[in-house]
Every structure is written in C-alpha cells, then in structure tokens.
Amino acid sequence: MHIHIPDGVLPFNFWATWFALLALALFLVLPRLHRNPKKVVTAAAITAVLLVVFSVEFFGYHLNLTALAGILLGPWFSLLALFTTNVFLALFGHGGVTIIGLNVLINWLEATIGFFLFHHLPFHHSVRAGLVTFIALVVSFFFFLAVLAFSGIDPTLALEERPTTGPVDLAIFAAITSPIIFLSALLEAIVVSLVVSYIHRVRPELIHHDFKDL
Amino acid sequence: MTSKIYKIDFNAHNGTSFLHRCSPWAKVVLFLVLLGAAISSRSLGELSVLFAFTVFLWLAAGLSPWDFITWLRYPAAFSLVFALSQLSIPALAIQTIGRGITAASASLLLLNTTSYLDIFSLLGVVSSTISNFMFLTYRFFFLLVVSLDTRVAVLRLRGGRGLRHLGSFANVIGLTFIESIEKAERIYSILKVRGYRGKLSHFSRLSFGLPEISVLLLTAMAALLRLMA
C-alpha cells in the first residue's frame, strides 16, 4: 500500500514523528547490511525491479510487490529497498516528500509480514505467497487506520489551522477505501502467487532463504 | 513514468545553465528552502509568488515548459483528491493544490538540474550504504526497464491484455526478477575484481564560486518571500 498524500497536507508533528521512527529503524538496520556487500548489490537490483514494475501499469493498476520484496530480500534488506523506492517515487512527484517516513514503515510492515509468514506457513509455496501478500496488505491497511485513529489527525482541520486532534470519522473513510484496498490486495496476491510459482520453477533457491544470509 | 525518468536524466546531464553548473549542495539547500516554504505557507498570495519563483528558475535553467506542465499532473491529481473534500472553503482547496504542486516543482527542479550521482554522493555524508545502494539501484533501473518494457509490449502485441493473461504478465515480472538477480551476480563479480568491498567512491563537487553564490542568493530570496508574506 502506497499512500499518496501531497506535501503540505499533513501537520509537521505527524510527518516528523514518522521520519524520526524511520531514521531510528535505518540507524539500527544499516550496520547489519554493510557486512554483506554481495547482497547489497542483489538487493539494489531487486529494488530496481520494484521501481520498474511500479512504472508499468497492468490493468490500470500499478503493483507494489512489497510482500514479494520481503520474501526475496528478508526483513533487513527490504527496509533499505523500500526506503530507496519511496525516495525515488517522492522525488518524481509520485506522492509527497513529507509522507516518506510513514510510507516506508507501512511498506516495511508488509515486507516483514510477507517474509515471516511465507517462511512459517505450511501450505504450497504459490498459495503461501498469495495468502501472505493478501494478509500483509490488509494488515498494513488496518495499521494505517489505527495510525489515523490514534493520532486523531484530520488533514482538513490541520489546513484550517484549527486543533488537529479529535475524533476522525474513520467509519466513512474505511467504508470508502476498504473495497478498493481489498480488491487491489486480491489482484496483487494473485500476481505474487504466480510470480513466486514462476521463480520457483526457474530458480527455486531464490525463495528458499538461508536464514544466516539475512 | 519510464520516459519521464529518461528525460529527467537527460536534462540533468546535458543542461548548461548556471543551475546545472552549480554545486549540488547549493541546489539541495535551495530545494529544502523551497519545500519548507511551500508546505508552511498559509496564503494563496504567498504560494503564487513561490510557484512563480520556481517557474522562473525552471525557465532560467532552459528546461521545457511543456515537461513542467506534464510532470505536475500527478501531484496536482493527488492534491485534487484532498482539495475536493475542502470545496466548502474554495480558497483552502486551491491552497492544497498550490502546496502540492509547488513542493513537487521544487523536487523536479532539483532532479532536472542535478545528476543523481551528485545527489547520491551527498547522501553518502549521512550513510555510504544508502548512497551506494541508491547508485546501484539507479544503474540497474536503466538496465532492466528496457527489457520489461519490451516484454510487456510483445505480450500486448500478441493479444496479451486483460485478466485472462494475468499468468503471462506474472511470468514476465518473474523473469525480470530472475534477470535482475543474474545481472546483480555478474556485476558483483566484476566489482569484486575491481576491489569492491561494499563501498563505491564518488566525489561530489563541493566548490564555492559564482554559480553557488547566485543560487544561495536565490535561496535567501525564497526564504525572504516566505518570511515577508
């Protein structure tokens, strides 16, 4: 899930908090990545595919493939991959710069769920891939709703310079957005399932991790 | 988006204006001031002046006005979604769109006048891993985008449209992932021969001359416009 909120809509406290959390996550994760230069190169190539796929529309919808990034890269490298993807997209005007912090952390949640569930669920690999993608996208959507609910941010109030805390009508927001989210999660789950099935046929070692290599 | 990235890359590398010649650090400062001014502005007049200022810099850099209009479609569309919910206060709705496109035009100005290599090398001050990673991603992007575009075009020419051909599209994506990993393995072997141990060296121009002074003056002007409004 990629949130398209332009710059200047969200209040400073909100986006700065997510930037601080992102900085903390990168500070903790980056030293682990430096030790594996070969995987840095591989992860950069996979990140490029995420960007390439993002730039091509399939059926009028662009895929995110964040859960697949988690499956292929593991939780630590996927943070760097998703940070890079979001920075590139924001600089191209595809969403705001101020939303990078929240977008990266939501995407990282999807990738982490994708990775852990994929390696722990008992089903066939292609069913597992589809299922974990769907779960990851739905969980990240509810996480986003929870963020809105706990922060009490209403972008409209923030723009009017009125207090931005208070009840946000999440029911209406969820009612409008959830059908779109569920449909896109379903489409993405099917595509990821088919992609994983293809990769498994051609290079099965790519989706079966050596956990020491994370 | 692919052609947009190619065009931005071309503009950044082939421009000859004073903004193109200026050191990247000065342009990043200008970008941050313009972004900060845009997102903190509270009136339409202020936003109009900031936007006009960015347009002036865009034209002064010798960049195409048509590209500017075309590339601002996305941020304008995203802002419009929020603006629609504020139609009860029309000025507020226009401000929302104004903030979105002014901030986006600042980032487009930076990208079209500064090569990615220079921007990534500046990021190296914060973390060399991030800077190397972004540089490699950027190189791989151009290597892979052509093959995916070609495969998708071939698939569509053979009638591969609609949900019935979802499997073929997924195979194309899977093949691109495998191709990327194979390219990465090959490039890593080459880099290793050249002594790569996880760090690529690139030195950004950190000069301070007439172009930098002009850009800093323009930055100060943008900051003053914001403060005086």
Coordinates of N, CA, C and O in Angstrom, one line a residue, chain A residues 4-9 15 26 30 33-34 37-38 40-59 63 65 68 72 80-81 83-84 87-95 97-98 155-156 158-161 187 190-191 194-195 198-199 201-203 206, chain B residues 1-2 4-5 8 31 35 39 42 74-75 78-79 82 85-86 89 92 96 99-100 103-104 107-108 111 116 120 127-130 133-134 136-138 140-141 144-145 148-149 152 156 162-163 166-167 169-171 173-178 180-182 184-185 187-188 191 196-198:
Chain A
H4 N -0.7 8.2 -1.2 CA -0.4 9.3 -2.0 C -1.0 10.6 -1.3 O -2.1 11.0 -1.6
I5 N -0.2 11.1 -0.4 CA -0.6 12.4 0.2 C 0.4 13.5 -0.2 O 1.6 13.3 0.1
P6 N -0.1 14.5 -0.9 CA 0.9 15.5 -1.3 C 1.5 16.3 -0.1 O 0.9 16.3 1.0
D7 N 2.6 17.0 -0.4 CA 3.2 17.8 0.7 C 2.3 19.0 1.1 O 1.6 19.6 0.2
G8 N 2.3 19.3 2.3 CA 1.6 20.5 2.8 C 0.2 20.1 3.4 O -0.5 21.0 3.8
V9 N -0.2 18.8 3.3 CA -1.5 18.4 3.8 C -1.4 18.0 5.3 O -2.2 18.4 6.1
W15 N 4.2 14.1 10.4 CA 5.2 13.5 9.5 C 6.6 13.5 10.1 O 7.4 12.5 9.8
L26 N 16.5 2.8 10.4 CA 17.6 2.7 9.5 C 18.9 2.7 10.3 O 19.8 2.0 10.0
L30 N 21.0 -0.5 9.3 CA 22.1 -0.3 8.3 C 23.4 -1.0 8.7 O 24.1 -1.6 7.8
L33 N 23.6 -4.5 7.3 CA 23.6 -4.7 5.8 C 25.1 -4.5 5.3 O 25.4 -5.2 4.3
H34 N 25.8 -3.7 5.9 CA 27.1 -3.3 5.5 C 28.0 -4.6 5.4 O 29.0 -4.6 4.6
P37 N 28.2 -7.3 1.3 CA 28.3 -6.4 0.1 C 27.6 -7.1 -1.1 O 27.0 -6.5 -2.0
K38 N 27.7 -8.5 -1.2 CA 27.1 -9.2 -2.3 C 25.6 -9.0 -2.3 O 25.0 -8.7 -3.3
V40 N 24.0 -6.6 -0.9 CA 23.7 -5.1 -1.2 C 23.4 -5.0 -2.7 O 22.4 -4.3 -3.1
V41 N 24.3 -5.6 -3.5 CA 24.2 -5.5 -5.0 C 22.9 -6.2 -5.5 O 22.1 -5.6 -6.2
T42 N 22.6 -7.4 -4.9 CA 21.4 -8.1 -5.3 C 20.2 -7.3 -4.9 O 19.2 -7.2 -5.7
A43 N 20.2 -6.8 -3.7 CA 19.0 -6.1 -3.2 C 18.8 -4.8 -4.0 O 17.6 -4.4 -4.3
A44 N 19.9 -4.2 -4.5 CA 19.7 -3.0 -5.3 C 19.0 -3.4 -6.7 O 18.2 -2.6 -7.2
A45 N 19.4 -4.5 -7.2 CA 18.8 -5.0 -8.5 C 17.3 -5.3 -8.3 O 16.5 -4.9 -9.1
I46 N 17.0 -5.9 -7.1 CA 15.6 -6.2 -6.9 C 14.8 -4.9 -6.7 O 13.6 -4.8 -7.1
T47 N 15.4 -3.9 -6.0 CA 14.7 -2.6 -5.8 C 14.5 -2.0 -7.2 O 13.4 -1.4 -7.4
A48 N 15.4 -2.1 -8.1 CA 15.2 -1.6 -9.4 C 14.0 -2.2 -10.1 O 13.2 -1.5 -10.7
V49 N 13.8 -3.5 -9.9 CA 12.7 -4.2 -10.5 C 11.4 -3.6 -9.8 O 10.4 -3.4 -10.5
L50 N 11.4 -3.4 -8.5 CA 10.2 -2.8 -7.9 C 9.9 -1.5 -8.5 O 8.7 -1.2 -8.8
L51 N 10.9 -0.7 -8.8 CA 10.6 0.6 -9.4 C 10.2 0.4 -10.9 O 9.3 1.2 -11.3
V52 N 10.8 -0.5 -11.6 CA 10.4 -0.7 -13.0 C 8.9 -1.2 -13.0 O 8.1 -0.7 -13.8
V53 N 8.6 -2.2 -12.2 CA 7.2 -2.7 -12.2 C 6.2 -1.6 -11.8 O 5.1 -1.5 -12.3
F54 N 6.6 -0.8 -10.8 CA 5.8 0.3 -10.4 C 5.5 1.3 -11.5 O 4.4 1.9 -11.6
S55 N 6.4 1.4 -12.4 CA 6.3 2.4 -13.5 C 5.4 1.8 -14.7 O 5.1 2.6 -15.6
V56 N 5.1 0.5 -14.6 CA 4.3 -0.1 -15.7 C 2.9 -0.4 -15.1 O 2.8 -1.0 -14.1
E57 N 1.9 0.1 -15.8 CA 0.5 -0.2 -15.4 C 0.0 -1.5 -15.9 O 0.1 -1.7 -17.1
F58 N -0.5 -2.4 -15.1 CA -1.2 -3.6 -15.5 C -2.6 -3.5 -15.2 O -3.0 -3.3 -14.0
F59 N -3.5 -3.6 -16.1 CA -4.9 -3.5 -15.9 C -5.3 -2.2 -15.2 O -6.2 -2.2 -14.3
L63 N 1.4 -2.3 -9.5 CA 1.7 -3.2 -8.4 C 2.7 -2.6 -7.5 O 3.5 -1.8 -7.9
L65 N 4.3 -4.9 -4.9 CA 5.2 -6.0 -4.7 C 6.0 -5.9 -3.4 O 7.1 -6.5 -3.4
L68 N 6.4 -9.4 -1.8 CA 7.4 -10.2 -2.5 C 8.8 -9.7 -2.2 O 9.7 -10.5 -2.2
L72 N 11.8 -12.1 -0.9 CA 13.1 -12.3 -1.6 C 14.3 -11.7 -0.9 O 15.4 -12.3 -0.9
L80 N 15.8 -1.1 3.4 CA 16.6 -0.3 2.5 C 16.0 -0.2 1.1 O 16.0 0.9 0.5
A81 N 15.5 -1.3 0.7 CA 14.9 -1.4 -0.7 C 13.7 -0.5 -0.7 O 13.5 0.3 -1.6
F83 N 12.9 2.0 1.4 CA 13.3 3.4 1.6 C 13.7 4.0 0.3 O 13.2 5.1 -0.1
T84 N 14.5 3.3 -0.5 CA 15.0 3.8 -1.8 C 13.9 4.0 -2.7 O 13.7 5.0 -3.4
V87 N 11.8 7.1 -1.8 CA 12.6 8.3 -2.0 C 12.5 8.6 -3.5 O 12.2 9.8 -3.9
F88 N 12.7 7.6 -4.4 CA 12.7 7.8 -5.8 C 11.3 8.3 -6.2 O 11.2 9.3 -7.0
L89 N 10.3 7.6 -5.7 CA 8.9 8.0 -6.2 C 8.5 9.4 -5.7 O 7.9 10.1 -6.4
A90 N 8.9 9.7 -4.5 CA 8.6 11.1 -3.9 C 9.3 12.1 -4.7 O 8.7 13.2 -5.1
L91 N 10.5 11.9 -5.1 CA 11.2 12.9 -5.9 C 10.7 13.1 -7.3 O 10.8 14.2 -7.9
F92 N 10.1 12.0 -7.8 CA 9.4 12.2 -9.1 C 8.0 12.8 -9.1 O 7.3 12.8 -10.0
G93 N 7.6 13.2 -7.8 CA 6.3 13.8 -7.7 C 5.2 12.8 -7.5 O 4.0 13.1 -7.6
H94 N 5.6 11.5 -7.3 CA 4.5 10.5 -7.1 C 4.3 10.3 -5.6 O 4.8 9.4 -4.9
G95 N 3.5 11.2 -5.0 CA 3.4 11.3 -3.6 C 4.3 12.3 -3.0 O 5.2 12.8 -3.7
V97 N 7.1 14.3 -0.3 CA 8.3 14.0 0.4 C 8.0 13.8 1.8 O 8.6 13.0 2.5
T98 N 7.1 14.6 2.4 CA 6.8 14.5 3.8 C 6.1 13.2 4.2 O 6.1 12.9 5.4
P155 N -6.5 15.9 8.3 CA -5.7 16.9 7.4 C -6.5 18.2 7.1 O -5.9 19.2 7.0
T156 N -7.8 18.1 7.0 CA -8.6 19.2 6.7 C -8.5 20.3 7.8 O -8.3 21.5 7.6
A158 N -6.1 20.5 10.0 CA -4.8 21.0 10.0 C -4.6 22.1 9.1 O -3.9 23.1 9.4
L159 N -5.2 22.0 7.9 CA -5.0 23.1 6.9 C -5.7 24.4 7.4 O -5.3 25.5 7.0
E160 N -6.8 24.2 8.1 CA -7.5 25.4 8.6 C -7.0 26.0 9.8 O -7.5 26.9 10.4
E161 N -5.8 25.4 10.3 CA -5.1 25.9 11.4 C -6.0 25.8 12.7 O -5.9 26.6 13.6
L187 N -5.9 -8.7 -6.2 CA -5.2 -8.8 -7.5 C -3.7 -9.0 -7.3 O -3.0 -9.8 -7.9
I190 N -2.8 -12.5 -6.2 CA -2.8 -13.5 -7.3 C -1.5 -13.3 -8.2 O -0.8 -14.3 -8.5
V191 N -1.1 -12.1 -8.4 CA 0.1 -11.8 -9.2 C 1.3 -12.4 -8.5 O 2.1 -13.1 -9.1
L194 N 1.6 -16.1 -8.6 CA 2.0 -16.6 -10.0 C 3.5 -16.3 -10.2 O 4.2 -17.1 -10.7
V195 N 4.0 -15.1 -9.7 CA 5.4 -14.7 -9.8 C 6.3 -15.7 -9.0 O 7.3 -16.2 -9.5
Y198 N 6.5 -19.0 -10.7 CA 7.5 -19.0 -11.8 C 8.9 -19.0 -11.3 O 9.7 -19.8 -11.9
I199 N 9.2 -18.2 -10.3 CA 10.6 -18.1 -9.8 C 10.9 -19.5 -9.2 O 12.1 -20.0 -9.4
R201 N 9.9 -22.4 -10.3 CA 10.2 -23.3 -11.4 C 11.6 -23.1 -11.9 O 12.2 -24.0 -12.3
V202 N 12.0 -21.8 -12.0 CA 13.2 -21.5 -12.7 C 14.5 -21.4 -11.8 O 15.5 -22.0 -12.1
R203 N 14.3 -20.7 -10.7 CA 15.4 -20.6 -9.7 C 14.9 -20.8 -8.3 O 14.8 -19.8 -7.5
L206 N 16.1 -19.0 -4.9 CA 15.9 -17.6 -4.6 C 14.8 -17.3 -3.6 O 14.8 -16.3 -2.9
Chain B
M1 N 5.9 6.6 -16.7 CA 6.9 7.1 -15.8 C 8.4 6.9 -16.4 O 9.3 7.6 -16.1
T2 N 8.5 5.8 -17.2 CA 9.8 5.4 -17.7 C 10.4 6.6 -18.5 O 11.6 7.0 -18.3
K4 N 9.7 9.6 -18.5 CA 9.9 10.8 -17.6 C 11.3 10.6 -17.0 O 12.1 11.6 -16.9
I5 N 11.6 9.4 -16.5 CA 12.9 9.2 -15.8 C 14.1 9.4 -16.8 O 15.1 10.1 -16.5
I8 N 14.4 13.2 -17.5 CA 15.0 13.9 -16.3 C 16.5 13.6 -16.3 O 17.3 14.6 -16.1
F31 N 16.4 23.6 -2.7 CA 15.3 22.7 -2.7 C 14.6 22.6 -1.3 O 13.4 22.7 -1.2
L35 N 10.9 23.8 -0.5 CA 9.9 22.8 0.1 C 9.3 23.2 1.4 O 8.1 23.2 1.6
I39 N 5.3 24.1 2.1 CA 4.5 23.3 3.0 C 4.0 24.2 4.2 O 3.1 23.8 4.9
R42 N 0.7 29.9 4.3 CA -0.7 30.0 4.8 C -1.6 30.8 3.9 O -2.7 31.2 4.3
Y74 N 0.6 14.5 -11.9 CA 0.4 13.6 -10.8 C 0.2 14.3 -9.5 O -0.8 14.1 -8.8
P75 N 1.2 15.2 -9.1 CA 1.0 15.8 -7.8 C -0.3 16.7 -7.8 O -1.0 16.7 -6.7
F78 N -3.2 14.2 -7.2 CA -3.2 13.7 -5.8 C -3.7 14.8 -4.8 O -4.5 14.6 -3.9
S79 N -3.3 16.1 -5.1 CA -3.8 17.2 -4.3 C -5.3 17.4 -4.5 O -6.0 17.8 -3.5
F82 N -7.6 15.7 -2.2 CA -7.8 16.3 -0.8 C -8.6 17.7 -1.0 O -9.4 18.0 -0.2
S85 N -12.4 17.5 -0.9 CA -13.0 17.4 0.4 C -13.1 18.8 1.1 O -13.6 18.9 2.2
Q86 N -12.5 19.8 0.5 CA -12.4 21.1 1.1 C -13.2 22.2 0.3 O -12.9 23.4 0.4
I89 N -14.7 25.5 1.4 CA -13.8 26.7 1.5 C -12.9 26.7 0.3 O -11.8 26.1 0.3
L92 N -9.2 27.4 0.5 CA -8.4 26.3 1.1 C -8.1 25.2 0.1 O -7.0 24.7 0.1
T96 N -4.4 23.9 -1.1 CA -3.9 22.5 -1.0 C -3.3 22.1 -2.3 O -2.2 21.5 -2.3
R99 N 0.1 24.0 -2.7 CA 1.2 23.5 -1.9 C 1.8 22.2 -2.5 O 3.0 22.1 -2.6
G100 N 0.9 21.3 -3.0 CA 1.3 20.1 -3.6 C 2.1 20.3 -4.8 O 3.2 19.8 -5.0
A103 N 5.6 22.2 -4.0 CA 6.6 21.3 -3.5 C 7.1 20.3 -4.5 O 8.4 20.1 -4.6
A104 N 6.2 19.8 -5.4 CA 6.7 18.9 -6.4 C 7.5 19.6 -7.4 O 8.5 19.0 -7.9
S107 N 11.1 19.7 -6.2 CA 11.9 18.5 -6.4 C 12.2 18.2 -7.8 O 13.3 17.8 -8.2
L108 N 11.3 18.6 -8.7 CA 11.6 18.4 -10.2 C 12.7 19.3 -10.6 O 13.5 18.9 -11.5
L111 N 16.0 17.7 -9.5 CA 16.3 16.5 -10.3 C 16.7 16.8 -11.7 O 17.6 16.1 -12.3
Y116 N 21.9 12.4 -10.6 CA 21.6 11.5 -9.5 C 22.9 11.2 -8.7 O 22.9 11.1 -7.5
F120 N 23.2 11.4 -4.8 CA 23.6 10.2 -4.0 C 24.9 10.4 -3.3 O 25.0 9.9 -2.1
S127 N 25.1 8.3 5.1 CA 25.4 6.9 5.1 C 25.9 6.4 3.8 O 25.3 6.6 2.7
S128 N 27.1 5.8 3.8 CA 27.7 5.3 2.5 C 26.9 4.2 1.9 O 26.8 4.0 0.7
T129 N 26.3 3.4 2.9 CA 25.5 2.2 2.4 C 24.3 2.7 1.6 O 24.0 2.2 0.5
I130 N 23.6 3.7 2.1 CA 22.4 4.2 1.4 C 22.8 4.8 0.1 O 22.2 4.6 -0.9
F133 N 23.8 2.1 -2.3 CA 22.6 1.3 -2.7 C 21.8 2.1 -3.7 O 21.3 1.5 -4.7
M134 N 21.6 3.4 -3.5 CA 20.8 4.2 -4.4 C 21.5 4.3 -5.8 O 20.8 4.2 -6.8
L136 N 23.5 2.0 -7.1 CA 23.4 0.7 -7.8 C 21.9 0.5 -8.3 O 21.7 0.1 -9.5
T137 N 20.9 0.9 -7.5 CA 19.5 0.8 -7.9 C 19.3 1.6 -9.2 O 18.6 1.1 -10.1
Y138 N 19.8 2.8 -9.2 CA 19.7 3.7 -10.4 C 20.3 3.0 -11.7 O 19.6 3.0 -12.7
F140 N 20.8 -0.2 -12.2 CA 20.0 -1.4 -12.5 C 18.7 -1.0 -13.2 O 18.2 -1.7 -14.1
F141 N 18.1 0.1 -12.7 CA 16.8 0.5 -13.3 C 16.9 0.7 -14.8 O 16.1 0.1 -15.5
L144 N 17.2 -2.6 -16.6 CA 16.1 -3.5 -16.6 C 14.8 -3.0 -17.2 O 14.0 -3.7 -17.7
V145 N 14.7 -1.6 -17.2 CA 13.4 -1.1 -17.7 C 13.2 -1.4 -19.2 O 12.0 -1.6 -19.6
L148 N 11.9 -5.0 -19.5 CA 10.5 -5.2 -19.1 C 9.5 -4.6 -20.1 O 8.5 -5.2 -20.5
D149 N 9.9 -3.3 -20.5 CA 9.0 -2.6 -21.5 C 8.8 -3.4 -22.7 O 7.7 -3.6 -23.3
V152 N 6.6 -6.5 -22.1 CA 5.2 -6.2 -22.0 C 4.6 -5.8 -23.3 O 3.5 -6.2 -23.7
R156 N 1.6 -7.6 -25.3 CA 0.4 -6.9 -25.7 C 0.1 -7.0 -27.2 O -1.0 -7.1 -27.6
G162 N -5.9 -7.9 -20.5 CA -7.0 -8.4 -19.6 C -6.6 -9.4 -18.7 O -5.4 -9.9 -18.7
L163 N -7.5 -9.8 -17.8 CA -7.2 -10.7 -16.7 C -6.9 -12.1 -17.1 O -6.3 -12.8 -16.4
L166 N -3.3 -12.8 -17.1 CA -2.6 -12.4 -15.8 C -1.3 -13.3 -15.6 O -0.3 -12.8 -15.2
G167 N -1.5 -14.6 -15.9 CA -0.4 -15.5 -15.7 C 0.8 -15.2 -16.6 O 2.0 -15.2 -16.1
F169 N 1.6 -12.1 -17.6 CA 2.2 -10.9 -17.0 C 3.0 -11.2 -15.8 O 4.1 -10.7 -15.6
A170 N 2.5 -12.2 -15.0 CA 3.2 -12.6 -13.8 C 4.5 -13.2 -14.2 O 5.6 -13.0 -13.6
N171 N 4.5 -14.0 -15.3 CA 5.8 -14.7 -15.8 C 6.8 -13.7 -16.2 O 8.0 -13.8 -16.0
I173 N 7.0 -10.6 -15.1 CA 7.6 -10.0 -13.9 C 8.6 -11.0 -13.2 O 9.7 -10.5 -12.8
G174 N 8.2 -12.2 -13.1 CA 9.1 -13.2 -12.5 C 10.4 -13.3 -13.3 O 11.5 -13.3 -12.7
L175 N 10.3 -13.3 -14.6 CA 11.5 -13.3 -15.4 C 12.4 -12.1 -15.2 O 13.7 -12.2 -15.1
T176 N 11.8 -10.9 -15.0 CA 12.6 -9.7 -14.8 C 13.3 -9.8 -13.4 O 14.4 -9.3 -13.3
F177 N 12.6 -10.4 -12.4 CA 13.3 -10.6 -11.1 C 14.5 -11.5 -11.3 O 15.6 -11.2 -10.8
I178 N 14.3 -12.6 -12.0 CA 15.4 -13.5 -12.2 C 16.6 -12.9 -13.0 O 17.7 -13.0 -12.6
S180 N 17.2 -9.7 -13.0 CA 17.9 -8.7 -12.2 C 18.9 -9.4 -11.2 O 20.0 -8.9 -11.0
I181 N 18.5 -10.5 -10.7 CA 19.4 -11.2 -9.8 C 20.6 -11.8 -10.5 O 21.8 -11.7 -10.0
E182 N 20.4 -12.2 -11.7 CA 21.6 -12.7 -12.5 C 22.5 -11.6 -12.9 O 23.7 -11.7 -12.8
A184 N 22.8 -8.9 -11.2 CA 23.5 -8.5 -9.9 C 24.7 -9.4 -9.6 O 25.7 -8.9 -9.2
E185 N 24.5 -10.7 -9.8 CA 25.6 -11.6 -9.5 C 26.8 -11.3 -10.4 O 27.9 -11.3 -10.0
I187 N 27.5 -8.4 -12.0 CA 28.1 -7.1 -11.7 C 28.9 -7.2 -10.4 O 29.9 -6.6 -10.3
Y188 N 28.4 -8.0 -9.4 CA 29.1 -8.1 -8.2 C 30.5 -8.8 -8.5 O 31.5 -8.3 -7.9
L191 N 32.7 -6.1 -9.9 CA 33.0 -5.1 -8.9 C 34.1 -5.7 -8.0 O 35.0 -5.0 -7.6
Y196 N 36.0 -4.1 -5.0 CA 34.8 -3.6 -4.3 C 34.6 -4.4 -3.0 O 34.7 -5.6 -2.9
R197 N 34.5 -3.6 -1.9 CA 34.2 -4.2 -0.6 C 33.0 -3.6 0.1 O 32.9 -3.4 1.3
G198 N 32.1 -3.2 -0.7 CA 30.8 -2.6 -0.2 C 30.8 -1.1 -0.2 O 29.9 -0.5 0.3

